[in-house]
Amino acid sequence: MSVGIILASHGMFAKGILQTSEMIFGKQEKVFVCSLLPEDSPEDLQQQLIAAVDSFDADDEILFLVDLWGGTPFNLANQLVQQQVGGMEIVSGLNLPMLLQAYNERFDSEKRVADIAQTLVFEAKEGIRTSAQHSDTKTQPVSKQEGELSMTVNQMGSLGIQHVRLDERLIHGQVATLWIGNLGVTRVMIVDDQVVNDPIAKASLQTAVPGGVKLSILKTASAASRLNEGLYKNQKVMIIAKNIQTIFDLIDAGVPIEKFNLGNSSPKEDTKPITKSVFLSESAIERLQQLETQGITVTAQMVPMEEAKSFSQFYGK
């Protein structure tokens, strides 16, 4: 049994939010879009909803995420729910945090659709904020699933380093919504010699970090010194570097990074694709290969639910 998702809306909203969610979370199975266009009748939408329901397996539960309580998509979905004895739920007020959390929740095969629906109400509300409203209230963490995201905990963990990620976008949807919660991060550390001197970028990062999670923005030398001194050993720190060279410099400075993840690095002059979201220079690729021979694990994951493959497994295959 699994949970299928049907996105239903007026106009192209449902299709658009699906496309946006796939940029962050990747392509998802058992997700269908049903749209009520200006030229459509309620019967047209009803047929879309019935076809979507029929496409799922017989034992699947179904979650309708609709745009507006009391609107036509809601009313027609509700007719289907009323005809079914359990196994279907509707949540209105569809937004991106709600949809991403729905994807995350259904990874737990033990969760029923009714439980997921209740969680989504919280996540949808938490995702609505203003810049002036940003507070220290911690958002509800996403529980880490057993067997997921196993981290190297030897020296790296003893210094409080939970995860190291190359990501030129720094704190964005994938990081704030998925990685921080799954890892149980208590502090995000941005290591970049340029960002530390950019007040606008720093202010934006302060707003982007989830409530209750501390933020450090440090130069490479300062970060290496503070990490090696053990100043964060009782915390769970996620280190994010904008450039691969920063990670190399931290390693060269003695920070015991035993594992790091290649998240995002866009194409630039003299770079080549490593994955669909990571482009690196030949010299960087050579250094990664050297690090692997030294026992350092290099992985590539856009989101934590993807399989963590080592560099030698995915590069050049």
Short mmCIF file of C-alpha atoms in Angstrom, two decimals:
data_model
loop_
_atom_site.label_atom_id
_atom_site.label_comp_id
_atom_site.label_asym_id
_atom_site.label_seq_id
_atom_site.Cartn_x
_atom_site.Cartn_y
_atom_site.Cartn_z
CA MET A 1 0.00 0.00 0.00
CA SER A 2 1.16 3.53 -0.78
CA VAL A 3 -0.34 7.00 -0.83
CA GLY A 4 -1.19 8.52 -4.19
CA ILE A 5 -1.54 12.28 -4.56
CA ILE A 6 -4.02 14.17 -6.72
CA LEU A 7 -3.48 17.91 -7.18
CA ALA A 8 -6.70 19.66 -8.18
CA SER A 9 -7.14 23.35 -8.89
CA HIS A 10 -8.78 26.09 -10.88
CA GLY A 11 -6.65 26.90 -13.92
CA MET A 12 -3.05 25.72 -14.27
CA PHE A 13 -2.06 26.22 -10.64
CA ALA A 14 -1.84 22.49 -9.87
CA LYS A 15 0.34 21.83 -12.92
CA GLY A 16 2.63 24.72 -12.08
CA ILE A 17 3.14 23.72 -8.45
CA LEU A 18 3.90 20.15 -9.54
CA GLN A 19 6.62 21.43 -11.89
CA THR A 20 8.06 23.59 -9.13
CA SER A 21 8.06 20.74 -6.63
CA GLU A 22 9.93 18.50 -9.08
CA MET A 23 12.71 21.10 -9.34
CA ILE A 24 13.21 20.73 -5.59
CA PHE A 25 12.29 17.11 -4.88
CA GLY A 26 12.76 15.38 -8.23
CA LYS A 27 10.25 13.43 -10.30
CA GLN A 28 7.60 11.71 -8.18
CA GLU A 29 5.51 8.64 -8.84
CA LYS A 30 1.77 8.43 -8.27
CA VAL A 31 1.11 12.17 -8.51
CA PHE A 32 -1.63 13.37 -10.85
CA VAL A 33 -2.87 16.82 -11.82
CA CYS A 34 -6.51 17.67 -12.45
CA SER A 35 -7.24 21.18 -13.74
CA LEU A 36 -10.51 23.04 -14.17
CA LEU A 37 -9.94 25.39 -17.11
CA PRO A 38 -12.29 28.25 -18.09
CA GLU A 39 -13.76 26.25 -20.95
CA ASP A 40 -14.30 23.10 -18.81
CA SER A 41 -17.53 21.98 -17.22
CA PRO A 42 -17.65 20.44 -13.72
CA GLU A 43 -18.27 17.13 -15.46
CA ASP A 44 -14.96 17.48 -17.31
CA LEU A 45 -13.07 17.87 -14.05
CA GLN A 46 -15.03 15.05 -12.47
CA GLN A 47 -13.90 12.72 -15.24
CA GLN A 48 -10.27 13.78 -14.68
CA LEU A 49 -10.57 13.04 -10.96
CA ILE A 50 -12.17 9.63 -11.56
CA ALA A 51 -9.46 8.71 -14.08
CA ALA A 52 -6.75 9.74 -11.62
CA VAL A 53 -8.30 7.69 -8.81
CA ASP A 54 -8.64 4.66 -11.09
CA SER A 55 -4.97 4.88 -12.05
CA PHE A 56 -3.81 3.97 -8.53
CA ASP A 57 -3.45 0.44 -7.20
CA ALA A 58 -6.48 -1.05 -5.50
CA ASP A 59 -4.92 -0.90 -2.03
CA ASP A 60 -3.51 2.62 -2.37
CA GLU A 61 -4.80 5.41 -0.18
CA ILE A 62 -5.43 8.75 -1.88
CA LEU A 63 -4.65 12.28 -0.82
CA PHE A 64 -6.39 15.15 -2.62
CA LEU A 65 -4.56 18.47 -2.34
CA VAL A 66 -6.86 21.22 -3.61
CA ASP A 67 -6.55 24.96 -3.96
CA LEU A 68 -9.69 26.22 -2.23
CA TRP A 69 -12.08 24.83 0.36
CA GLY A 70 -15.58 24.91 -1.10
CA GLY A 71 -14.40 25.45 -4.69
CA THR A 72 -15.38 23.17 -7.54
CA PRO A 73 -12.20 21.00 -7.32
CA PHE A 74 -12.84 20.52 -3.60
CA ASN A 75 -16.53 19.79 -4.06
CA LEU A 76 -15.97 17.18 -6.75
CA ALA A 77 -13.13 15.52 -4.80
CA ASN A 78 -15.36 15.51 -1.74
CA GLN A 79 -18.03 13.61 -3.64
CA LEU A 80 -15.48 10.85 -4.29
CA VAL A 81 -14.37 10.86 -0.65
CA GLN A 82 -17.96 10.56 0.55
CA GLN A 83 -18.49 7.53 -1.69
CA GLN A 84 -15.42 5.82 -0.23
CA VAL A 85 -15.26 4.27 3.24
CA GLY A 86 -11.87 5.54 4.45
CA GLY A 87 -8.61 5.67 2.57
CA MET A 88 -9.14 9.15 1.09
CA GLU A 89 -8.48 12.59 2.53
CA ILE A 90 -8.70 16.16 1.26
CA VAL A 91 -6.48 19.05 2.32
CA SER A 92 -7.25 22.51 0.95
CA GLY A 93 -5.03 25.58 0.68
CA LEU A 94 -2.44 23.86 -1.48
CA ASN A 95 0.98 25.49 -1.30
CA LEU A 96 4.54 24.37 -1.96
CA PRO A 97 5.55 23.55 1.64
CA MET A 98 2.45 21.36 1.91
CA LEU A 99 3.25 19.44 -1.26
CA LEU A 100 6.92 18.90 -0.39
CA GLN A 101 5.96 17.62 3.04
CA ALA A 102 3.42 15.29 1.47
CA TYR A 103 6.20 13.77 -0.62
CA ASN A 104 8.35 13.40 2.45
CA GLU A 105 5.64 11.90 4.66
CA ARG A 106 4.73 9.13 2.28
CA PHE A 107 8.26 7.72 2.39
CA ASP A 108 7.13 6.21 5.70
CA SER A 109 5.08 3.24 4.56
CA GLU A 110 3.51 2.94 8.02
CA LYS A 111 1.81 6.33 7.83
CA ARG A 112 -1.83 6.41 6.83
CA VAL A 113 -3.31 9.11 4.68
CA ALA A 114 -5.33 10.55 7.57
CA ASP A 115 -2.17 11.08 9.62
CA ILE A 116 -0.38 12.67 6.68
CA ALA A 117 -3.28 15.06 6.11
CA GLN A 118 -3.05 16.36 9.67
CA THR A 119 0.68 16.97 9.35
CA LEU A 120 0.21 18.90 6.12
CA VAL A 121 -2.08 21.44 7.75
CA PHE A 122 0.75 22.39 10.11
CA GLU A 123 3.37 22.54 7.36
CA ALA A 124 1.20 24.65 5.07
CA LYS A 125 0.66 27.25 7.80
CA GLU A 126 4.32 27.26 8.82
CA GLY A 127 5.29 27.99 5.22
CA ILE A 128 3.41 31.29 5.25
CA ARG A 129 5.62 34.03 6.71
CA THR A 130 6.64 37.60 6.20
CA SER A 131 10.19 38.92 6.28
CA ALA A 132 9.33 41.04 9.34
CA GLN A 133 7.75 38.07 11.05
CA HIS A 134 10.75 35.74 10.85
CA SER A 135 11.27 34.45 14.37
CA ASP A 136 13.14 31.86 16.37
CA THR A 137 10.16 29.53 16.53
CA LYS A 138 11.43 26.14 15.38
CA THR A 139 9.47 24.52 12.62
CA GLN A 140 8.36 20.96 13.17
CA PRO A 141 11.29 18.75 12.21
CA VAL A 142 10.96 16.03 9.62
CA SER A 143 11.70 12.75 11.28
CA LYS A 144 14.72 10.88 9.99
CA GLN A 145 13.80 7.49 8.65
CA GLU A 146 15.69 4.46 9.85
CA GLY A 147 18.48 3.57 7.47
CA GLU A 148 18.42 6.96 5.71
CA LEU A 149 21.25 9.43 5.61
CA SER A 150 23.79 7.44 7.57
CA MET A 151 26.57 9.88 8.37
CA THR A 152 30.19 9.36 9.15
CA VAL A 153 30.44 10.01 12.87
CA ASN A 154 34.09 9.39 13.77
CA GLN A 155 36.22 12.53 13.92
CA MET A 156 33.76 14.46 11.82
CA GLY A 157 30.87 13.75 14.16
CA SER A 158 32.94 14.34 17.28
CA LEU A 159 33.36 17.97 16.17
CA GLY A 160 29.62 18.36 15.63
CA ILE A 161 29.77 18.18 11.83
CA GLN A 162 26.60 16.47 10.68
CA HIS A 163 26.82 17.06 6.94
CA VAL A 164 28.96 18.92 4.39
CA ARG A 165 27.36 20.05 1.13
CA LEU A 166 28.49 21.83 -2.01
CA ASP A 167 25.60 24.09 -2.99
CA GLU A 168 26.05 27.42 -4.74
CA ARG A 169 22.46 28.37 -3.87
CA LEU A 170 23.30 27.99 -0.15
CA ILE A 171 20.02 27.95 1.82
CA HIS A 172 17.11 27.30 -0.56
CA GLY A 173 14.10 25.03 -0.86
CA GLN A 174 15.89 21.69 -0.86
CA VAL A 175 18.09 22.66 2.07
CA ALA A 176 15.53 24.45 4.23
CA THR A 177 12.63 22.09 3.60
CA LEU A 178 14.35 18.70 3.37
CA TRP A 179 17.99 18.48 4.41
CA ILE A 180 17.86 20.44 7.65
CA GLY A 181 14.86 18.55 9.00
CA ASN A 182 16.02 15.10 7.92
CA LEU A 183 19.44 15.60 9.47
CA GLY A 184 18.18 17.18 12.67
CA VAL A 185 20.50 20.13 12.07
CA THR A 186 20.82 22.71 14.86
CA ARG A 187 23.22 25.06 13.05
CA VAL A 188 23.86 25.89 9.40
CA MET A 189 27.37 27.10 8.68
CA ILE A 190 27.90 28.98 5.44
CA VAL A 191 31.61 29.00 4.57
CA ASP A 192 32.46 31.53 1.88
CA ASP A 193 35.01 34.35 1.83
CA GLN A 194 32.79 36.58 -0.33
CA VAL A 195 29.39 36.09 1.30
CA VAL A 196 30.77 36.99 4.72
CA ASN A 197 31.38 40.54 3.40
CA ASP A 198 28.04 40.87 1.61
CA PRO A 199 25.42 42.40 3.97
CA ILE A 200 22.54 41.83 1.55
CA ALA A 201 23.37 38.14 1.09
CA LYS A 202 23.82 37.72 4.85
CA ALA A 203 20.45 39.31 5.58
CA SER A 204 18.79 37.03 3.01
CA LEU A 205 20.37 33.94 4.57
CA GLN A 206 19.22 35.00 8.03
CA THR A 207 15.67 35.09 6.71
CA ALA A 208 15.96 31.80 4.80
CA VAL A 209 17.22 29.64 7.67
CA PRO A 210 14.35 27.79 9.42
CA GLY A 211 13.26 29.07 12.80
CA GLY A 212 15.17 27.62 15.74
CA VAL A 213 18.20 26.76 13.62
CA LYS A 214 21.32 28.85 14.27
CA LEU A 215 23.31 30.36 11.43
CA SER A 216 27.02 31.05 11.10
CA ILE A 217 28.55 32.81 8.08
CA LEU A 218 32.32 32.46 8.17
CA LYS A 219 35.46 32.84 6.13
CA THR A 220 37.21 29.57 5.34
CA ALA A 221 40.12 30.13 7.72
CA SER A 222 37.84 31.14 10.58
CA ALA A 223 35.54 28.17 10.01
CA ALA A 224 38.45 25.73 9.96
CA SER A 225 39.87 27.18 13.17
CA ARG A 226 36.57 27.14 15.04
CA LEU A 227 35.70 23.62 13.89
CA ASN A 228 39.12 22.23 14.80
CA GLU A 229 38.88 23.85 18.24
CA GLY A 230 35.71 21.84 18.85
CA LEU A 231 33.48 24.86 19.41
CA TYR A 232 30.50 23.05 17.88
CA LYS A 233 31.06 19.54 19.22
CA ASN A 234 27.73 19.42 21.05
CA GLN A 235 25.76 20.66 18.04
CA LYS A 236 24.65 19.24 14.70
CA VAL A 237 26.23 21.46 12.08
CA MET A 238 25.48 21.43 8.38
CA ILE A 239 28.34 23.05 6.46
CA ILE A 240 27.41 24.55 3.09
CA ALA A 241 30.06 25.78 0.67
CA LYS A 242 29.33 27.73 -2.47
CA ASN A 243 32.52 26.55 -4.21
CA ILE A 244 34.18 23.13 -4.24
CA GLN A 245 37.55 24.77 -3.53
CA THR A 246 36.22 25.86 -0.14
CA ILE A 247 35.68 22.23 0.85
CA PHE A 248 39.17 21.36 -0.38
CA ASP A 249 40.58 24.25 1.68
CA LEU A 250 38.78 23.07 4.82
CA ILE A 251 40.23 19.58 4.36
CA ASP A 252 43.71 21.02 3.76
CA ALA A 253 43.31 23.07 6.95
CA GLY A 254 42.86 19.88 8.95
CA VAL A 255 39.08 19.75 9.30
CA PRO A 256 38.33 16.00 9.40
CA ILE A 257 35.75 15.93 6.63
CA GLU A 258 35.30 12.24 5.97
CA LYS A 259 32.25 12.59 3.76
CA PHE A 260 30.68 15.38 1.71
CA ASN A 261 27.88 15.78 -0.77
CA LEU A 262 27.81 17.41 -4.21
CA GLY A 263 24.48 19.22 -4.38
CA ASN A 264 24.41 22.10 -6.86
CA SER A 265 27.08 23.79 -8.95
CA SER A 266 25.98 25.37 -12.23
CA PRO A 267 27.95 25.20 -15.50
CA LYS A 268 30.79 27.68 -15.90
CA GLU A 269 33.66 28.08 -18.31
CA ASP A 270 35.98 25.04 -18.37
CA THR A 271 33.60 22.85 -16.35
CA LYS A 272 31.96 19.57 -17.29
CA PRO A 273 28.87 17.77 -15.99
CA ILE A 274 29.30 15.40 -13.06
CA THR A 275 25.56 15.05 -12.49
CA LYS A 276 22.62 16.94 -13.96
CA SER A 277 23.05 19.62 -11.28
CA VAL A 278 26.82 19.61 -10.68
CA PHE A 279 29.48 20.92 -13.09
CA LEU A 280 33.16 20.92 -12.10
CA SER A 281 36.56 21.64 -13.62
CA GLU A 282 39.03 18.92 -14.55
CA SER A 283 41.29 19.92 -11.67
CA ALA A 284 38.41 19.62 -9.20
CA ILE A 285 37.50 16.21 -10.60
CA GLU A 286 41.08 15.03 -10.20
CA ARG A 287 41.10 16.22 -6.59
CA LEU A 288 37.87 14.36 -5.88
CA GLN A 289 39.40 11.19 -7.25
CA GLN A 290 42.45 11.68 -5.04
CA LEU A 291 40.26 12.22 -1.99
CA GLU A 292 38.43 8.98 -2.66
CA THR A 293 41.71 7.09 -2.72
CA GLN A 294 42.43 8.65 0.69
CA GLY A 295 39.21 7.22 2.10
CA ILE A 296 36.99 10.31 1.86
CA THR A 297 33.50 9.56 0.58
CA VAL A 298 32.10 11.93 -2.05
CA THR A 299 28.39 11.57 -2.83
CA ALA A 300 25.88 13.36 -5.06
CA GLN A 301 22.34 13.92 -3.80
CA MET A 302 19.98 16.76 -4.63
CA VAL A 303 17.58 15.62 -1.92
CA PRO A 304 18.13 13.26 1.01
CA MET A 305 15.71 10.64 -0.32
CA GLU A 306 17.90 9.92 -3.33
CA GLU A 307 20.33 7.03 -3.10
CA ALA A 308 23.74 8.20 -1.92
CA LYS A 309 26.19 6.91 -4.52
CA SER A 310 29.92 7.46 -4.21
CA PHE A 311 31.78 9.56 -6.79
CA SER A 312 33.43 6.54 -8.39
CA GLN A 313 30.00 4.93 -8.81
CA PHE A 314 28.37 7.74 -10.76
CA TYR A 315 31.16 9.64 -12.49
CA GLY A 316 32.12 8.35 -15.91
CA LYS A 317 29.52 5.58 -15.84
#
